[in-house]
């Protein structure tokens, strides 16, 4: 399985500021995914980060609020912009397992964000 | 109707018992189904994948799939306190690699 790391592991931020979360994978992957898990809730896909093209955002998520970069096949960043307390969540990146196309995904350790 | 539904629990079982976790999904064309385990404060961990109707066993875990009924379940035999966690059902939707997660069932195994 892929080894996935995220930075920072947690942060406490003031409203109106922005935070950039990094996701690093130990192998090259075509797709990387960003999820949000609000307190006590399940996971919701924010966007799919594709290398060499713009990210694909899910309904309810927009690029201005969650800009994503994907400079190479092992790294991606998610920025949470102009934060409000409602953005307090765990943000997780994931990558597909292998290339078999069976949709299995592995998750990074997550970034726990608290917005005051 | 939600795309993936689970009973949020908590499901409380005594140590050594069988824990049964259930999940229903709405997309009839789904071909793969996943169970993730999430300990408090940790990220989800993939524990079972199932692609065909019937049962799939892996150690103390058995996944059961019934595509006609759009139902997938996870059985945990000989439940241990270390199995206490939230179990998330996930189903691909809308194309390649997009996973839709259920709300999760919180399992508590008491000694």
mmCIF file of N, CA and C in Angstrom, chain A residues 31 33 35 37 42-43 45 58 92 96 101-105 107-109 112, chain B residues 32 34 36 38 41 43-44 46 49 51 88 92 96-99 101-103:
data_model
loop_
_atom_site.group_PDB
_atom_site.id
_atom_site.type_symbol
_atom_site.label_atom_id
_atom_site.label_comp_id
_atom_site.label_asym_id
_atom_site.label_seq_id
_atom_site.Cartn_x
_atom_site.Cartn_y
_atom_site.Cartn_z
ATOM 1 N N UNK A 31 -4.360 9.983 -9.884
ATOM 2 C CA UNK A 31 -5.372 10.786 -9.206
ATOM 3 C C UNK A 31 -5.078 10.880 -7.719
ATOM 4 N N UNK A 33 -7.279 12.500 -4.227
ATOM 5 C CA UNK A 33 -8.597 12.966 -3.840
ATOM 6 C C UNK A 33 -8.531 13.717 -2.516
ATOM 7 N N UNK A 35 -10.935 14.922 0.665
ATOM 8 C CA UNK A 35 -12.212 14.738 1.354
ATOM 9 C C UNK A 35 -12.278 15.657 2.565
ATOM 10 N N UNK A 37 -14.251 15.782 6.407
ATOM 11 C CA UNK A 37 -15.065 15.076 7.394
ATOM 12 C C UNK A 37 -15.395 16.058 8.502
ATOM 13 N N UNK A 42 -19.718 11.833 8.168
ATOM 14 C CA UNK A 42 -18.958 10.946 7.305
ATOM 15 C C UNK A 42 -18.096 11.767 6.347
ATOM 16 N N UNK A 43 -17.479 11.090 5.411
ATOM 17 C CA UNK A 43 -16.570 11.740 4.477
ATOM 18 C C UNK A 43 -17.331 12.251 3.260
ATOM 19 N N UNK A 45 -16.471 13.979 -0.568
ATOM 20 C CA UNK A 45 -15.440 14.285 -1.547
ATOM 21 C C UNK A 45 -15.518 15.759 -1.929
ATOM 22 N N UNK A 58 -16.596 18.689 -6.715
ATOM 23 C CA UNK A 58 -17.927 18.116 -6.512
ATOM 24 C C UNK A 58 -18.933 19.247 -6.252
ATOM 25 N N UNK A 92 -8.818 15.170 4.469
ATOM 26 C CA UNK A 92 -8.087 13.941 4.164
ATOM 27 C C UNK A 92 -7.782 13.867 2.679
ATOM 28 N N UNK A 96 -5.751 6.111 -5.123
ATOM 29 C CA UNK A 96 -6.224 4.778 -5.487
ATOM 30 C C UNK A 96 -5.164 3.735 -5.142
ATOM 31 N N UNK A 101 -8.083 -0.394 -11.197
ATOM 32 C CA UNK A 101 -9.362 0.251 -11.482
ATOM 33 C C UNK A 101 -10.507 -0.252 -10.638
ATOM 34 N N UNK A 102 -10.208 -0.871 -9.495
ATOM 35 C CA UNK A 102 -11.283 -1.405 -8.680
ATOM 36 C C UNK A 102 -11.764 -0.414 -7.626
ATOM 37 N N UNK A 103 -11.330 0.818 -7.690
ATOM 38 C CA UNK A 103 -11.844 1.913 -6.855
ATOM 39 C C UNK A 103 -11.413 1.885 -5.404
ATOM 40 N N UNK A 104 -10.549 0.963 -4.988
ATOM 41 C CA UNK A 104 -10.072 0.997 -3.614
ATOM 42 C C UNK A 104 -9.221 2.242 -3.421
ATOM 43 N N UNK A 105 -9.343 2.878 -2.260
ATOM 44 C CA UNK A 105 -8.572 4.067 -1.958
ATOM 45 C C UNK A 105 -7.936 3.952 -0.587
ATOM 46 N N UNK A 107 -6.185 6.282 2.524
ATOM 47 C CA UNK A 107 -6.268 7.631 3.061
ATOM 48 C C UNK A 107 -5.004 8.035 3.815
ATOM 49 N N UNK A 108 -4.685 9.304 3.713
ATOM 50 C CA UNK A 108 -3.638 9.870 4.539
ATOM 51 C C UNK A 108 -4.125 10.040 5.968
ATOM 52 N N UNK A 109 -3.248 10.486 6.860
ATOM 53 C CA UNK A 109 -3.602 10.591 8.282
ATOM 54 C C UNK A 109 -4.559 11.721 8.593
ATOM 55 N N UNK A 112 -6.461 18.004 10.960
ATOM 56 C CA UNK A 112 -7.577 18.453 11.807
ATOM 57 C C UNK A 112 -7.518 19.962 11.925
ATOM 58 N N UNK B 32 -18.568 -2.452 -7.075
ATOM 59 C CA UNK B 32 -17.607 -2.694 -6.006
ATOM 60 C C UNK B 32 -18.073 -1.995 -4.740
ATOM 61 N N UNK B 34 -17.058 -1.324 -0.387
ATOM 62 C CA UNK B 34 -15.930 -1.278 0.533
ATOM 63 C C UNK B 34 -16.402 -1.019 1.955
ATOM 64 N N UNK B 36 -14.712 0.429 5.469
ATOM 65 C CA UNK B 36 -13.594 1.093 6.120
ATOM 66 C C UNK B 36 -13.848 1.108 7.618
ATOM 67 N N UNK B 38 -12.759 3.199 11.080
ATOM 68 C CA UNK B 38 -12.171 4.459 11.511
ATOM 69 C C UNK B 38 -12.188 4.533 13.030
ATOM 70 N N UNK B 41 -10.313 9.782 16.007
ATOM 71 C CA UNK B 41 -9.132 10.610 15.803
ATOM 72 C C UNK B 41 -8.187 10.117 14.726
ATOM 73 N N UNK B 43 -7.661 8.262 10.594
ATOM 74 C CA UNK B 43 -8.248 8.264 9.259
ATOM 75 C C UNK B 43 -8.825 6.890 8.936
ATOM 76 N N UNK B 44 -9.704 6.804 7.946
ATOM 77 C CA UNK B 44 -10.327 5.512 7.597
ATOM 78 C C UNK B 44 -9.295 4.529 7.052
ATOM 79 N N UNK B 46 -9.079 0.823 5.029
ATOM 80 C CA UNK B 46 -9.824 -0.159 4.234
ATOM 81 C C UNK B 46 -9.641 -1.552 4.830
ATOM 82 N N UNK B 49 -13.118 -5.430 0.792
ATOM 83 C CA UNK B 49 -13.670 -5.074 -0.512
ATOM 84 C C UNK B 49 -14.448 -6.274 -1.015
ATOM 85 N N UNK B 51 -16.879 -7.624 -4.546
ATOM 86 C CA UNK B 51 -17.277 -7.278 -5.904
ATOM 87 C C UNK B 51 -18.354 -8.207 -6.459
ATOM 88 N N UNK B 88 -17.452 2.407 8.121
ATOM 89 C CA UNK B 88 -18.003 3.177 7.012
ATOM 90 C C UNK B 88 -18.157 2.289 5.792
ATOM 91 N N UNK B 92 -18.697 3.200 -5.059
ATOM 92 C CA UNK B 92 -18.353 4.119 -6.151
ATOM 93 C C UNK B 92 -19.617 4.672 -6.780
ATOM 94 N N UNK B 96 -15.476 6.682 -12.379
ATOM 95 C CA UNK B 96 -14.273 6.045 -11.880
ATOM 96 C C UNK B 96 -13.732 6.727 -10.646
ATOM 97 N N UNK B 97 -13.575 5.965 -9.578
ATOM 98 C CA UNK B 97 -12.870 6.375 -8.380
ATOM 99 C C UNK B 97 -13.601 7.328 -7.449
ATOM 100 N N UNK B 98 -14.786 7.778 -7.738
ATOM 101 C CA UNK B 98 -15.511 8.634 -6.811
ATOM 102 C C UNK B 98 -16.234 7.747 -5.817
ATOM 103 N N UNK B 99 -15.903 7.864 -4.548
ATOM 104 C CA UNK B 99 -16.523 7.060 -3.506
ATOM 105 C C UNK B 99 -17.559 7.876 -2.750
ATOM 106 N N UNK B 101 -19.684 7.737 0.718
ATOM 107 C CA UNK B 101 -19.628 7.079 2.013
ATOM 108 C C UNK B 101 -20.971 7.172 2.721
ATOM 109 N N UNK B 102 -21.298 6.104 3.439
ATOM 110 C CA UNK B 102 -22.418 6.166 4.354
ATOM 111 C C UNK B 102 -22.024 6.950 5.588
ATOM 112 N N UNK B 103 -23.011 7.172 6.442
ATOM 113 C CA UNK B 103 -22.776 7.975 7.646
ATOM 114 C C UNK B 103 -21.911 7.252 8.668
#
